[in-house]
Coordinates of C-alpha atoms and ligand atoms in Angstrom, one line a residue:
X583 CA 131.8 239.4 5.6
X584 CA 128.7 238.5 3.7
X585 CA 125.5 238.0 5.6
X586 CA 122.5 236.3 3.9
X587 CA 118.9 236.7 5.0
X588 CA 117.2 233.4 4.3
X589 CA 113.4 233.4 4.2
X590 CA 111.8 230.2 5.2
X591 CA 108.2 230.9 4.4
X592 CA 105.7 233.1 6.2
X593 CA 103.7 233.3 9.4
X594 CA 100.6 235.1 10.3
X595 CA 99.7 236.1 13.8
X596 CA 97.1 238.3 15.4
X597 CA 97.3 242.1 15.7
X598 CA 97.5 241.9 19.5
X599 CA 100.3 239.4 19.2
X600 CA 102.3 241.9 17.0
X601 CA 101.7 244.7 19.5
X602 CA 100.2 243.9 22.9
X603 CA 98.1 246.3 24.9
X604 CA 98.4 244.6 28.3
X605 CA 101.3 244.1 30.6
X606 CA 101.0 240.8 32.5
X607 CA 101.6 237.8 30.3
X608 CA 98.4 235.9 31.0
X609 CA 96.4 239.0 30.1
X610 CA 98.5 239.5 26.9
X611 CA 98.1 235.9 25.8
X612 CA 94.3 235.9 26.5
X613 CA 94.1 239.1 24.5
X614 CA 95.8 237.4 21.5
X615 CA 93.6 234.3 21.8
X616 CA 90.4 236.3 21.7
X617 CA 91.6 238.7 19.0
X618 CA 89.7 238.2 15.7
X619 CA 92.1 240.3 13.6
X620 CA 95.0 238.8 11.7
X621 CA 98.0 241.0 11.0
X622 CA 99.5 240.8 7.5
X623 CA 101.6 237.8 6.8
X624 CA 105.2 238.2 8.0
X625 CA 108.4 236.6 6.8
X626 CA 110.2 233.9 8.8
X627 CA 113.9 234.7 8.4
X628 CA 117.1 233.0 9.3
X629 CA 120.6 234.3 8.6
X630 CA 123.9 232.9 7.4
X631 CA 127.2 234.7 8.2
X632 CA 130.0 233.9 5.8
X633 CA 132.8 234.2 8.4
X634 CA 136.4 233.3 7.4
X635 CA 136.3 230.6 10.2
X636 CA 133.3 229.0 8.6
X637 CA 129.7 229.6 8.0
X638 CA 127.6 230.6 11.1
X639 CA 123.9 230.1 10.8
X640 CA 121.6 232.1 13.1
X641 CA 118.2 230.4 13.6
X642 CA 116.9 227.8 11.3
X643 CA 113.4 229.0 10.3
X644 CA 110.2 226.9 10.2
X645 CA 109.5 223.4 9.0
X646 CA 107.4 222.7 5.9
X647 CA 105.5 220.2 8.0
X648 CA 104.2 223.0 10.3
X649 CA 100.8 222.9 8.7
X650 CA 100.5 219.1 8.4
X651 CA 97.5 217.7 10.1
X652 CA 98.5 216.5 13.6
X653 CA 101.9 218.3 13.5
X654 CA 100.8 221.0 16.0
X655 CA 99.6 219.6 19.3
X656 CA 95.8 219.4 19.3
X657 CA 95.6 220.4 23.0
X658 CA 97.6 223.7 22.4
X659 CA 95.0 226.4 21.8
X660 CA 97.6 229.0 20.8
X661 CA 99.2 227.1 17.9
X662 CA 95.9 225.8 16.8
X663 CA 94.0 229.1 16.6
X664 CA 96.3 232.0 16.7
X665 CA 99.1 231.2 14.2
X666 CA 99.1 230.3 10.5
X667 CA 102.1 229.2 8.6
X668 CA 103.1 228.8 4.9
X669 CA 106.3 227.0 4.2
X670 CA 107.1 224.9 1.1
X671 CA 109.7 222.2 1.2
X672 CA 112.0 224.2 -1.0
X673 CA 111.7 227.1 1.4
X674 CA 113.3 225.2 4.3
X675 CA 116.7 226.4 5.3
X676 CA 118.5 223.3 4.0
X677 CA 117.5 223.8 0.3
X678 CA 117.9 227.6 0.7
X679 CA 121.5 227.2 1.9
X680 CA 122.2 224.8 -1.0
X681 CA 120.9 227.4 -3.4
X682 CA 123.5 229.8 -1.9
X683 CA 126.3 227.2 -2.4
X684 CA 126.5 225.9 1.2
X685 CA 126.1 222.3 2.1
X686 CA 124.0 222.1 5.4
X687 CA 125.8 219.0 6.5
X688 CA 129.0 221.0 6.5
X689 CA 127.8 223.8 8.7
X690 CA 129.8 223.9 12.0
X691 CA 127.8 226.2 14.2
X692 CA 124.2 227.2 14.6
X693 CA 123.3 230.0 16.9
X694 CA 119.7 230.0 18.2
X695 CA 118.3 233.3 19.3
X696 CA 115.6 231.2 21.0
X697 CA 113.8 227.9 20.5
X698 CA 110.3 228.8 19.3
X699 CA 109.1 226.6 16.4
X700 CA 109.6 229.2 13.7
X701 CA 113.3 229.4 14.6
X702 CA 114.0 225.8 15.5
X703 CA 111.9 224.1 12.7
X704 CA 114.9 223.7 10.4
X705 CA 117.3 222.1 13.0
X706 CA 116.9 218.7 11.4
X707 CA 119.1 219.9 8.4
X708 CA 122.1 220.3 10.7
X709 CA 122.9 216.9 12.4
X710 CA 126.6 217.6 12.3
X711 CA 126.6 221.1 13.7
X712 CA 127.1 222.5 17.2
X713 CA 123.9 224.1 18.3
X714 CA 124.6 227.1 20.5
X715 CA 122.0 228.8 22.7
X716 CA 121.9 230.5 26.1
X717 CA 121.9 228.0 29.0
X718 CA 118.7 229.5 30.2
X719 CA 117.0 228.9 26.8
X720 CA 118.3 225.4 26.6
X721 CA 116.9 224.6 30.1
X722 CA 113.5 226.1 29.5
X723 CA 113.1 224.7 25.9
X724 CA 114.0 221.2 26.8
X725 CA 112.1 221.1 30.1
X726 CA 109.1 218.7 30.5
X727 CA 106.8 221.7 30.8
X728 CA 108.4 223.3 27.7
X729 CA 105.3 222.9 25.5
X730 CA 103.2 224.8 28.0
X731 CA 105.6 227.7 27.8
X732 CA 105.7 227.8 24.0
X733 CA 108.5 225.4 23.3
X734 CA 107.1 222.5 21.3
X735 CA 110.1 220.4 22.1
X736 CA 108.6 217.2 20.6
X737 CA 109.4 218.7 17.2
X738 CA 113.1 219.1 18.0
X739 CA 115.4 216.5 16.5
X740 CA 116.1 213.5 18.8
X741 CA 119.8 214.0 18.5
X742 CA 119.6 217.6 19.7
X743 CA 122.2 218.3 22.5
X744 CA 122.6 222.1 22.7
X745 CA 125.8 223.7 23.8
X746 CA 124.6 226.0 26.6
X747 CA 126.2 229.4 26.8
X748 CA 126.6 231.2 30.1
X749 CA 126.6 235.0 29.8
X750 CA 129.4 235.5 32.3
X751 CA 132.1 237.0 30.2
X752 CA 133.0 240.6 29.3
X753 CA 130.4 243.4 29.4
X754 CA 129.9 245.2 26.1
X755 CA 128.3 248.5 25.4
X756 CA 125.1 248.6 27.5
X757 CA 125.1 244.9 28.1
X758 CA 126.4 243.4 31.4
X759 CA 127.8 240.4 29.6
X760 CA 128.5 239.2 26.1
X761 CA 130.2 236.2 24.4
X762 CA 132.7 236.7 21.6
X763 CA 132.1 233.9 19.1
X764 CA 135.0 234.3 16.7
X765 CA 138.7 234.8 17.2
X766 CA 138.6 238.1 15.4
X767 CA 135.9 239.4 17.7
X768 CA 133.6 240.2 14.8
X769 CA 130.7 238.1 15.9
X770 CA 129.4 238.6 19.4
X771 CA 126.3 237.3 21.3
X772 CA 124.4 239.5 23.7
X773 CA 121.6 238.7 26.1
X774 CA 118.3 240.2 25.1
X775 CA 115.7 238.5 27.4
X776 CA 112.0 239.4 27.2
X777 CA 110.4 237.5 24.3
X778 CA 111.9 234.5 26.0
X779 CA 113.9 234.7 29.2
X780 CA 116.9 233.1 27.5
X781 CA 116.7 235.1 24.2
X782 CA 120.0 236.3 22.7
X783 CA 120.9 238.5 19.8
X784 CA 123.9 238.4 17.4
X785 CA 126.0 241.5 16.6
X786 CA 128.3 241.3 13.6
X787 CA 131.0 244.0 13.2
X788 CA 131.3 244.9 9.6
X789 CA 133.9 247.5 10.1
X790 CA 132.0 250.7 9.3
X791 CA 128.7 249.4 10.8
X792 CA 127.2 246.7 13.0
X793 CA 124.5 244.3 11.9
X794 CA 122.2 243.4 14.7
X795 CA 120.5 240.0 14.1
X796 CA 117.8 240.6 16.7
X797 CA 115.7 237.4 16.5
X798 CA 112.4 238.2 18.2
X799 CA 113.9 240.7 20.7
X800 CA 111.6 243.0 18.8
X801 CA 109.4 241.9 15.9
X802 CA 110.4 244.9 13.8
X803 CA 112.6 247.9 13.7
X804 CA 109.7 250.1 14.7
X805 CA 108.9 247.8 17.6
X806 CA 112.5 248.1 18.7
X807 CA 112.5 251.9 18.4
X808 CA 109.1 252.3 20.2
X809 CA 109.7 249.6 22.8
X810 CA 106.6 247.7 21.6
X811 CA 106.2 244.4 23.5
X812 CA 104.7 241.4 21.7
X813 CA 101.7 239.4 22.9
X814 CA 103.5 236.3 24.0
X815 CA 106.7 237.7 25.5
X816 CA 107.6 235.9 28.7
X817 CA 108.5 239.2 30.4
X818 CA 107.3 242.6 29.3
X819 CA 109.7 244.2 31.8
X820 CA 112.8 242.4 30.4
X821 CA 111.5 243.0 26.8
X822 CA 111.4 246.8 27.4
X823 CA 114.8 246.7 29.1
X824 CA 116.4 244.8 26.2
X825 CA 114.9 247.1 23.5
X826 CA 116.1 250.1 25.6
X827 CA 119.7 248.8 25.6
X828 CA 119.5 248.0 21.9
X829 CA 118.3 251.6 21.2
X830 CA 121.3 252.9 23.1
X831 CA 123.5 250.7 21.0
X832 CA 121.9 252.3 17.9
X833 CA 122.5 255.7 19.3
X834 CA 126.2 255.1 19.8
X835 CA 126.9 253.1 16.6
X836 CA 125.7 252.8 13.0
X837 CA 123.5 249.7 13.3
X838 CA 121.6 247.8 10.7
X839 CA 118.7 246.1 12.6
X840 CA 117.4 242.8 11.2
X841 CA 114.6 241.2 13.3
X842 CA 113.3 237.8 12.2
X843 CA 109.8 238.9 11.2
X844 CA 110.5 242.4 9.8
X845 CA 109.5 242.5 6.1
X846 CA 112.0 245.3 5.5
X847 CA 114.9 243.7 7.3
X848 CA 116.4 241.9 4.3
X849 CA 116.4 245.1 2.2
X850 CA 118.0 247.1 5.1
X851 CA 120.7 244.3 5.3
X852 CA 121.3 244.3 1.6
X853 CA 121.7 248.1 1.5
X854 CA 123.4 248.5 4.9
X855 CA 120.7 250.9 5.9
X856 CA 121.3 251.9 9.5
X857 CA 118.5 252.5 12.0
X858 CA 117.8 256.1 12.7
X859 CA 117.3 256.6 16.4
X860 CA 116.0 260.0 17.5
X861 CA 118.8 262.0 19.0
X862 CA 121.6 260.4 16.9
Ligands
ZN1902 ZN1 109.6 233.6 19.1

């Protein structure tokens, strides 16, 4: 099963956003807002899984309008002062998929790891798709107070009606629940709360190894291995618990880890380069 990493431009965030040094969320966010140091630009990735049942797209990247004047809400200090984005129109997920030979209008299923703007910004390319996300994420992202919690839901397409997923089915590995997405069992969703409370990750069984499409469960392979919590995570405690479970998975299996913002993720994916966990 071929999996494509699709880069939809770049984002730049503060060093204390990449790696926080406080525990409580208000202290972490304040630390990011007052940080003067920008981390290097990072890729914004989405993924396309060429499954025999049909193409499955994981996340949709950022919109090329993200830097238009007035696009980001003026009253939102975080998006105004603590994030920068570079996305050209041809870098949006729609044209990227077309370049790979896939018509966006024919995509049947989109899986959202979570609903932050750099993951949901390309949803408008998929008006005919079923948009899957955890029930918790759907509720929080579409809530009236969503923007205050980091969900700029005014940018979501007006037609968006997510298919909410309840993680109430079979346990899998170290996870209390999981959802099998395909009849052959090769694509599975697991709850990885922390960055957002409804965050999920996607595990693809490639036979001799697993590919973990980790979204923002950790910003990089290193963050996953070291349990580094990001500056805006809704829950540091859940974040650490999720990366611990993911490390256990990497101990028991050969796992290729591809987080959204890890510059080395696409190369690891192309080379099926597994994550080396100490003790494996
Ligand atoms: Zn995010």
